[in-house]
Tab-separated table of C-alpha atoms in Angstrom:
chain	number	residue	atom	x	y	z
A	96	MET	CA	-16.698	-7.213	-14.574
A	97	PRO	CA	-14.854	-10.508	-15.475
A	98	VAL	CA	-14.125	-9.401	-19.053
A	99	VAL	CA	-12.953	-5.992	-17.835
A	100	ALA	CA	-10.639	-7.543	-15.253
A	101	GLU	CA	-9.133	-9.897	-17.788
A	102	LYS	CA	-8.504	-7.169	-20.344
A	103	MET	CA	-7.319	-4.347	-18.132
A	104	PRO	CA	-3.596	-3.931	-17.407
A	105	LYS	CA	-2.580	-5.274	-13.997
A	106	ILE	CA	0.368	-5.208	-11.579
A	107	ASP	CA	1.304	-8.161	-9.325
A	108	LEU	CA	3.738	-7.199	-6.559
A	109	HIS	CA	3.361	-10.199	-4.227
A	110	CYS	CA	3.777	-13.444	-6.119
A	111	HIS	CA	5.959	-16.385	-5.078
A	112	LEU	CA	7.709	-18.226	-7.889
A	113	ASP	CA	7.551	-21.667	-6.259
A	114	GLY	CA	3.846	-21.231	-5.504
A	115	SER	CA	3.056	-20.131	-9.058
A	116	LEU	CA	4.619	-22.742	-11.344
A	117	ASP	CA	2.823	-23.863	-14.502
A	118	LEU	CA	1.157	-27.205	-13.743
A	119	GLU	CA	1.885	-28.950	-17.046
A	120	VAL	CA	5.445	-27.667	-17.244
A	121	THR	CA	6.162	-28.697	-13.647
A	122	HIS	CA	4.648	-32.144	-14.250
A	123	LYS	CA	6.989	-32.554	-17.228
A	124	LEU	CA	10.052	-31.224	-15.376
A	125	LEU	CA	9.510	-33.643	-12.507
A	126	ALA	CA	9.031	-36.559	-14.903
A	127	GLU	CA	12.345	-35.690	-16.544
A	128	ARG	CA	13.884	-35.810	-13.080
A	129	GLY	CA	12.499	-39.266	-12.313
A	130	GLU	CA	9.258	-38.331	-10.548
A	131	ASP	CA	6.253	-39.441	-12.599
A	132	TYR	CA	2.762	-38.647	-11.299
A	133	ASN	CA	-0.787	-39.203	-12.463
A	134	PHE	CA	-1.726	-35.683	-13.528
A	135	GLN	CA	-4.947	-35.460	-11.533
A	136	GLU	CA	-3.189	-36.628	-8.372
A	137	PHE	CA	-0.340	-34.264	-9.174
A	138	ARG	CA	-2.783	-31.344	-9.381
A	139	LYS	CA	-4.116	-32.186	-5.902
A	140	LEU	CA	-0.567	-32.156	-4.541
A	141	MET	CA	0.093	-28.729	-6.103
A	142	GLN	CA	-3.152	-26.894	-5.248
A	143	VAL	CA	-4.999	-26.463	-1.966
A	144	ASP	CA	-8.547	-27.741	-1.515
A	145	PRO	CA	-11.308	-25.146	-1.235
A	146	ASP	CA	-11.714	-26.224	2.402
A	147	CYS	CA	-8.036	-25.731	3.310
A	148	GLN	CA	-7.925	-25.463	7.105
A	149	ASN	CA	-4.802	-23.482	7.919
A	150	LEU	CA	-1.407	-22.127	6.881
A	151	ALA	CA	0.385	-25.391	7.725
A	152	GLU	CA	-1.807	-27.324	5.284
A	153	TYR	CA	-1.331	-24.605	2.684
A	154	LEU	CA	2.473	-24.751	2.934
A	155	LYS	CA	2.532	-28.490	2.164
A	156	ARG	CA	1.746	-27.610	-1.451
A	157	PHE	CA	5.257	-26.184	-1.905
A	158	ASP	CA	7.079	-29.509	-1.535
A	159	LEU	CA	6.730	-30.683	-5.139
A	160	PRO	CA	7.450	-27.408	-6.982
A	161	ASN	CA	10.680	-26.874	-5.049
A	162	ARG	CA	11.922	-30.268	-6.245
A	163	CYS	CA	12.108	-29.031	-9.843
A	164	LEU	CA	13.873	-25.805	-8.812
A	165	GLN	CA	17.184	-27.475	-7.936
A	166	ASP	CA	19.036	-27.079	-11.249
A	167	VAL	CA	19.600	-24.169	-13.613
A	168	GLU	CA	17.446	-25.493	-16.456
A	169	GLY	CA	14.499	-26.264	-14.183
A	170	ILE	CA	14.687	-22.829	-12.580
A	171	LYS	CA	15.023	-20.996	-15.888
A	172	THR	CA	12.156	-22.903	-17.513
A	173	SER	CA	9.909	-22.381	-14.506
A	174	ALA	CA	10.635	-18.644	-14.346
A	175	TYR	CA	9.935	-18.241	-18.065
A	176	HIS	CA	6.490	-19.855	-17.831
A	177	PHE	CA	5.751	-17.968	-14.608
A	178	ALA	CA	6.128	-14.638	-16.446
A	179	LYS	CA	4.523	-15.922	-19.646
A	180	ASN	CA	1.344	-16.998	-17.848
A	181	ALA	CA	1.116	-13.636	-16.095
A	182	ALA	CA	1.563	-11.799	-19.397
A	183	LEU	CA	-1.209	-13.830	-21.033
A	184	GLU	CA	-3.736	-12.408	-18.554
A	185	ASN	CA	-2.499	-8.857	-19.211
A	186	VAL	CA	-0.250	-8.465	-16.178
A	187	LYS	CA	2.153	-5.734	-17.257
A	188	TYR	CA	4.579	-5.961	-14.349
A	189	ILE	CA	5.251	-8.747	-11.878
A	190	GLU	CA	7.728	-9.016	-9.033
A	191	ALA	CA	8.754	-12.644	-8.652
A	192	ARG	CA	9.805	-13.404	-5.097
A	193	PHE	CA	11.679	-16.545	-4.160
A	194	ALA	CA	13.971	-17.894	-1.443
A	195	PRO	CA	17.303	-19.092	-2.891
A	196	VAL	CA	17.756	-21.422	0.109
A	197	GLN	CA	14.903	-23.569	-1.230
A	198	SER	CA	16.920	-24.283	-4.401
A	199	MET	CA	20.294	-25.071	-2.806
A	200	LYS	CA	19.723	-28.772	-2.064
A	201	GLN	CA	21.846	-29.967	-5.001
A	202	GLY	CA	24.697	-27.521	-4.588
A	203	LEU	CA	23.627	-24.405	-6.467
A	204	LYS	CA	24.905	-21.151	-5.005
A	205	PRO	CA	22.504	-18.247	-4.326
A	206	ILE	CA	23.905	-16.113	-7.147
A	207	GLU	CA	23.534	-19.012	-9.623
A	208	ILE	CA	19.896	-19.400	-8.607
A	209	ILE	CA	19.198	-15.695	-8.967
A	210	GLU	CA	20.878	-15.609	-12.382
A	211	ALA	CA	18.816	-18.618	-13.539
A	212	VAL	CA	15.554	-16.969	-12.506
A	213	GLU	CA	16.549	-13.770	-14.275
A	214	ALA	CA	17.440	-15.722	-17.443
A	215	GLY	CA	13.929	-17.172	-17.573
A	216	LEU	CA	12.266	-13.851	-16.831
A	217	ALA	CA	14.408	-12.089	-19.438
A	218	GLN	CA	13.326	-14.608	-22.074
A	219	ALA	CA	9.682	-13.912	-21.252
A	220	ARG	CA	10.255	-10.147	-21.358
A	221	GLY	CA	11.664	-10.539	-24.839
A	222	GLU	CA	8.607	-12.441	-26.072
A	223	PHE	CA	5.696	-10.826	-24.229
A	224	ASP	CA	4.480	-7.398	-23.120
A	225	ILE	CA	5.576	-7.702	-19.500
A	226	GLU	CA	8.152	-6.153	-17.192
A	227	THR	CA	9.595	-8.097	-14.263
A	228	GLY	CA	11.576	-7.709	-11.067
A	229	MET	CA	12.997	-10.191	-8.564
A	230	ILE	CA	12.512	-10.001	-4.797
A	231	ILE	CA	15.022	-12.171	-2.930
A	232	CYS	CA	13.509	-13.802	0.154
A	233	MET	CA	15.386	-14.479	3.338
A	234	MET	CA	13.702	-17.003	5.646
A	235	ARG	CA	12.614	-16.791	9.256
A	236	GLY	CA	14.257	-19.499	11.318
A	237	MET	CA	17.593	-19.136	9.519
A	238	ASP	CA	20.373	-17.379	11.405
A	239	ASP	CA	21.090	-13.732	10.657
A	240	GLU	CA	24.478	-14.451	9.119
A	241	PHE	CA	23.019	-16.805	6.523
A	242	ASN	CA	20.094	-14.495	5.754
A	243	TYR	CA	22.462	-11.559	5.361
A	244	SER	CA	24.524	-13.594	2.870
A	245	ILE	CA	21.346	-14.126	0.825
A	246	ALA	CA	20.616	-10.397	0.860
A	247	LYS	CA	24.194	-9.673	-0.228
A	248	ALA	CA	23.876	-12.116	-3.143
A	249	GLY	CA	20.747	-10.277	-4.232
A	250	ARG	CA	22.505	-6.934	-3.815
A	251	GLU	CA	25.067	-8.033	-6.418
A	252	MET	CA	22.272	-8.031	-9.024
A	253	LEU	CA	20.334	-5.023	-7.782
A	254	GLY	CA	19.386	-3.116	-10.912
A	255	ALA	CA	20.170	-6.142	-13.076
A	256	GLY	CA	16.900	-7.962	-12.431
A	257	VAL	CA	16.790	-7.830	-8.635
A	258	VAL	CA	14.688	-5.003	-7.228
A	259	ALA	CA	14.442	-5.755	-3.479
A	260	CYS	CA	14.547	-8.367	-0.737
A	261	ASP	CA	12.063	-9.744	1.781
A	262	ILE	CA	11.749	-12.205	4.650
A	263	ALA	CA	9.109	-14.947	4.711
A	264	GLY	CA	8.260	-17.943	6.867
A	265	ASP	CA	6.791	-18.561	10.304
A	266	GLU	CA	5.939	-15.068	11.562
A	267	GLU	CA	4.314	-16.330	14.761
A	268	SER	CA	7.400	-18.255	15.943
A	269	TYR	CA	9.893	-15.660	14.698
A	270	PRO	CA	8.466	-12.158	15.324
A	271	MET	CA	9.984	-8.999	13.875
A	272	SER	CA	11.708	-8.204	17.183
A	273	GLN	CA	14.170	-10.999	16.330
A	274	GLN	CA	14.961	-9.582	12.875
A	275	MET	CA	15.458	-5.875	13.539
A	276	GLU	CA	19.251	-6.061	13.535
A	277	LEU	CA	19.210	-8.109	10.320
A	278	PHE	CA	17.156	-5.479	8.539
A	279	ARG	CA	19.317	-2.655	9.831
A	280	SER	CA	22.219	-4.453	8.153
A	281	VAL	CA	20.224	-4.957	4.962
A	282	LYS	CA	19.293	-1.281	4.934
A	283	ALA	CA	22.991	-0.412	5.250
A	284	LEU	CA	23.521	-2.363	2.002
A	285	ASP	CA	21.217	0.181	0.319
A	286	MET	CA	18.897	-2.726	-0.472
A	287	PRO	CA	15.169	-1.901	-0.637
A	288	PHE	CA	12.886	-4.324	1.175
A	289	THR	CA	9.332	-5.398	1.822
A	290	ILE	CA	8.468	-7.685	4.742
A	291	HIS	CA	5.853	-10.401	5.296
A	292	VAL	CA	4.106	-9.136	8.462
A	293	GLY	CA	0.698	-8.970	10.071
A	294	GLU	CA	-0.535	-12.144	8.379
A	295	THR	CA	-1.031	-13.985	11.678
A	296	GLY	CA	-2.534	-11.205	13.740
A	297	ASN	CA	0.512	-9.574	15.353
A	298	ALA	CA	0.186	-5.789	15.012
A	299	GLN	CA	3.516	-5.164	16.768
A	300	ASN	CA	5.258	-6.941	13.884
A	301	VAL	CA	3.722	-4.395	11.522
A	302	ARG	CA	4.913	-1.472	13.640
A	303	ASP	CA	8.423	-2.943	13.893
A	304	ALA	CA	8.599	-3.520	10.124
A	305	ILE	CA	7.688	0.089	9.422
A	306	ASP	CA	10.119	1.379	12.028
A	307	VAL	CA	13.034	-0.628	10.628
A	308	GLY	CA	12.479	0.813	7.155
A	309	ALA	CA	10.115	-1.412	5.173
A	310	VAL	CA	8.511	0.589	2.388
A	311	ARG	CA	5.920	-2.141	1.789
A	312	LEU	CA	4.200	-4.777	3.905
A	313	GLY	CA	3.242	-8.262	2.747
A	314	HIS	CA	-0.382	-8.804	3.897
A	315	GLY	CA	-0.422	-6.435	6.916
A	316	ILE	CA	-3.867	-7.707	7.967
A	317	ALA	CA	-3.318	-7.253	11.715
A	318	MET	CA	-3.176	-3.503	11.154
A	319	ALA	CA	-6.897	-3.466	10.288
A	320	ARG	CA	-7.815	-3.678	13.971
A	321	ASN	CA	-5.537	-0.806	15.000
A	322	GLU	CA	-6.639	2.692	14.060
A	323	GLU	CA	-3.448	4.325	15.306
A	324	LEU	CA	-1.254	1.922	13.351
A	325	MET	CA	-3.192	2.501	10.124
A	326	LYS	CA	-2.682	6.247	10.543
A	327	TYR	CA	1.019	5.657	11.222
A	328	CYS	CA	1.349	3.500	8.101
A	329	ALA	CA	-0.395	6.125	5.979
A	330	SER	CA	1.769	8.923	7.390
A	331	ARG	CA	4.883	6.975	6.346
A	332	HIS	CA	3.302	6.231	2.934
A	333	VAL	CA	4.062	2.519	3.407
A	334	GLY	CA	2.200	0.346	0.899
A	335	VAL	CA	0.379	-2.906	1.656
A	336	GLU	CA	0.333	-5.978	-0.599
A	337	ILE	CA	-3.187	-7.452	-0.365
A	338	CYS	CA	-3.667	-11.162	-1.252
A	339	PRO	CA	-7.358	-12.048	-0.714
A	340	THR	CA	-7.617	-15.646	-1.937
A	341	SER	CA	-4.559	-16.972	-0.129
A	342	ASN	CA	-5.601	-15.153	3.064
A	343	LEU	CA	-8.990	-16.852	2.901
A	344	GLN	CA	-7.365	-20.231	2.329
A	345	THR	CA	-4.949	-19.880	5.253
A	346	LYS	CA	-7.767	-18.547	7.455
A	347	ALA	CA	-6.084	-15.208	8.024
A	348	TYR	CA	-9.712	-14.074	7.771
A	349	ARG	CA	-12.901	-16.049	7.264
A	350	HIS	CA	-14.812	-14.095	4.653
A	351	ILE	CA	-13.907	-11.898	1.705
A	352	LYS	CA	-15.777	-9.054	3.395
A	353	ASP	CA	-13.052	-9.133	6.055
A	354	CYS	CA	-10.398	-8.222	3.483
A	355	PRO	CA	-9.155	-4.775	4.574
A	356	ILE	CA	-8.414	-3.395	1.102
A	357	CYS	CA	-11.091	-0.676	1.209
A	358	LEU	CA	-10.436	0.065	4.882
A	359	PHE	CA	-6.775	0.682	4.107
A	360	MET	CA	-7.629	2.849	1.102
A	361	GLU	CA	-10.016	4.921	3.239
A	362	HIS	CA	-7.133	5.558	5.642
A	363	GLY	CA	-4.867	6.755	2.832
A	364	ILE	CA	-2.691	3.630	2.745
A	365	PRO	CA	-1.455	2.696	-0.747
A	366	VAL	CA	-2.560	-0.835	-1.662
A	367	SER	CA	-1.866	-3.358	-4.372
A	368	LEU	CA	-3.960	-6.417	-5.198
A	369	ASN	CA	-1.941	-9.603	-5.689
A	370	THR	CA	-2.082	-13.364	-6.198
A	371	ASP	CA	0.530	-14.536	-3.639
A	372	ASN	CA	0.640	-18.063	-5.131
A	373	ARG	CA	-1.081	-18.421	-8.470
A	374	THR	CA	-0.881	-22.222	-8.635
A	375	VAL	CA	-1.163	-23.224	-4.978
A	376	SER	CA	-4.188	-20.945	-4.574
A	377	ASN	CA	-5.570	-21.771	-8.058
A	378	THR	CA	-6.018	-18.110	-8.887
A	379	ASN	CA	-4.812	-15.328	-11.132
A	380	LEU	CA	-4.942	-11.560	-10.899
A	381	SER	CA	-8.126	-11.265	-12.978
A	382	THR	CA	-9.859	-13.555	-10.481
A	383	GLU	CA	-8.590	-11.464	-7.560
A	384	PHE	CA	-9.948	-8.274	-9.114
A	385	ASP	CA	-13.282	-9.930	-9.924
A	386	LYS	CA	-13.625	-11.225	-6.366
A	387	VAL	CA	-12.799	-7.912	-4.695
A	388	SER	CA	-14.695	-5.754	-7.191
A	389	VAL	CA	-17.909	-7.704	-6.732
A	390	SER	CA	-17.592	-7.986	-2.946
A	391	PHE	CA	-16.832	-4.302	-2.353
A	392	ARG	CA	-18.495	-2.801	-5.443
A	393	LEU	CA	-15.313	-1.011	-6.398
A	394	THR	CA	-15.716	2.017	-8.625
A	395	ASP	CA	-13.665	2.606	-11.759
A	396	GLU	CA	-11.824	5.310	-9.827
A	397	GLN	CA	-10.893	2.888	-7.038
A	398	ILE	CA	-9.668	0.283	-9.520
A	399	HIS	CA	-7.596	2.918	-11.295
A	400	LYS	CA	-6.138	4.051	-7.956
A	401	ILE	CA	-5.143	0.473	-7.096
A	402	TYR	CA	-3.304	0.321	-10.426
A	403	THR	CA	-1.504	3.642	-9.998
A	404	ASP	CA	-0.693	2.941	-6.339
A	405	SER	CA	0.676	-0.458	-7.379
A	406	VAL	CA	2.938	1.163	-9.951
A	407	GLU	CA	4.155	3.813	-7.520
A	408	MET	CA	4.815	1.358	-4.665
A	409	SER	CA	6.557	-1.127	-6.954
A	410	PHE	CA	10.336	-1.466	-6.831
A	411	ALA	CA	10.553	-0.787	-10.574
A	412	SER	CA	12.810	1.903	-11.989
A	413	ASP	CA	11.357	5.311	-12.818
A	414	ASP	CA	11.508	4.485	-16.548
A	415	VAL	CA	9.537	1.274	-16.055
A	416	LYS	CA	7.007	3.061	-13.844
A	417	HIS	CA	6.475	5.688	-16.547
A	418	ARG	CA	5.820	2.979	-19.141
A	419	LEU	CA	3.416	1.170	-16.831
A	420	LEU	CA	1.411	4.300	-16.069
A	421	SER	CA	1.054	4.943	-19.790
A	422	LYS	CA	-0.523	1.490	-20.303
A	423	TRP	CA	-3.693	2.364	-18.371
A	424	ARG	CA	-6.563	3.146	-20.692
């Protein structure tokens, strides 16, 4: 299976830019900005240990990468290598999600950050066989007015690189009930959105996200223990972005057998298989497919369905979707 996974075309719909930076490039960018690290120590600061204990420990690995995403050149270079590395493992389409607020510490405006990411992605598209989209992340814990301004900045480039928006952050402290009005406003912008929900066990967050208009759910694990909610999700044809390795590392579940990918598929829920954070989790999409395929003995038909469902639930244009479907052999 490993050779098959590496060679087959793949779609990554849930992948954070700051958690997926090229190690060597980031090491060099930080050195140019006055932060020189021993490379082996640097690697430990960028990637979680196999025995990572929780989400809080996992999130510490984002401190360094965000420090080289504070100027246009650093952002553009990082985005280029992000897409390049995905293309080299035969990922044909990737949606890069990022929170502009994390790159505003030195005065960049949200639109400047979004344009810099798109410049790097566009360069990679011109050099490699890959299509890209940007998902603009709002952050839990920020006030609605600020988050709405981030969504509006993304809306300015909708169709010009931006494909959707999202909200990430501490789901347990800031449940969906606090963000319903925000997403009603985002929906009024005619801005598509996915939402990080259900990662920490709160099924009500999943229900609220669907009700407010999310067409995809980031993780959605809490739904696996709720038969009625799975049926509701399937009836609305809401897709779920599955990220096995990162969920294991953050202890969202304890064993790969607890990953609900097949359970969701059995209930008619569209699923995609994703990396979440390629560098922080020390993974890629081939590894994710190998891990899930071996654990659940996926058939060729199931793997093909994951690919086609991923294309259909992507925020790509119809033309891009048609090209992606034609790449499956």
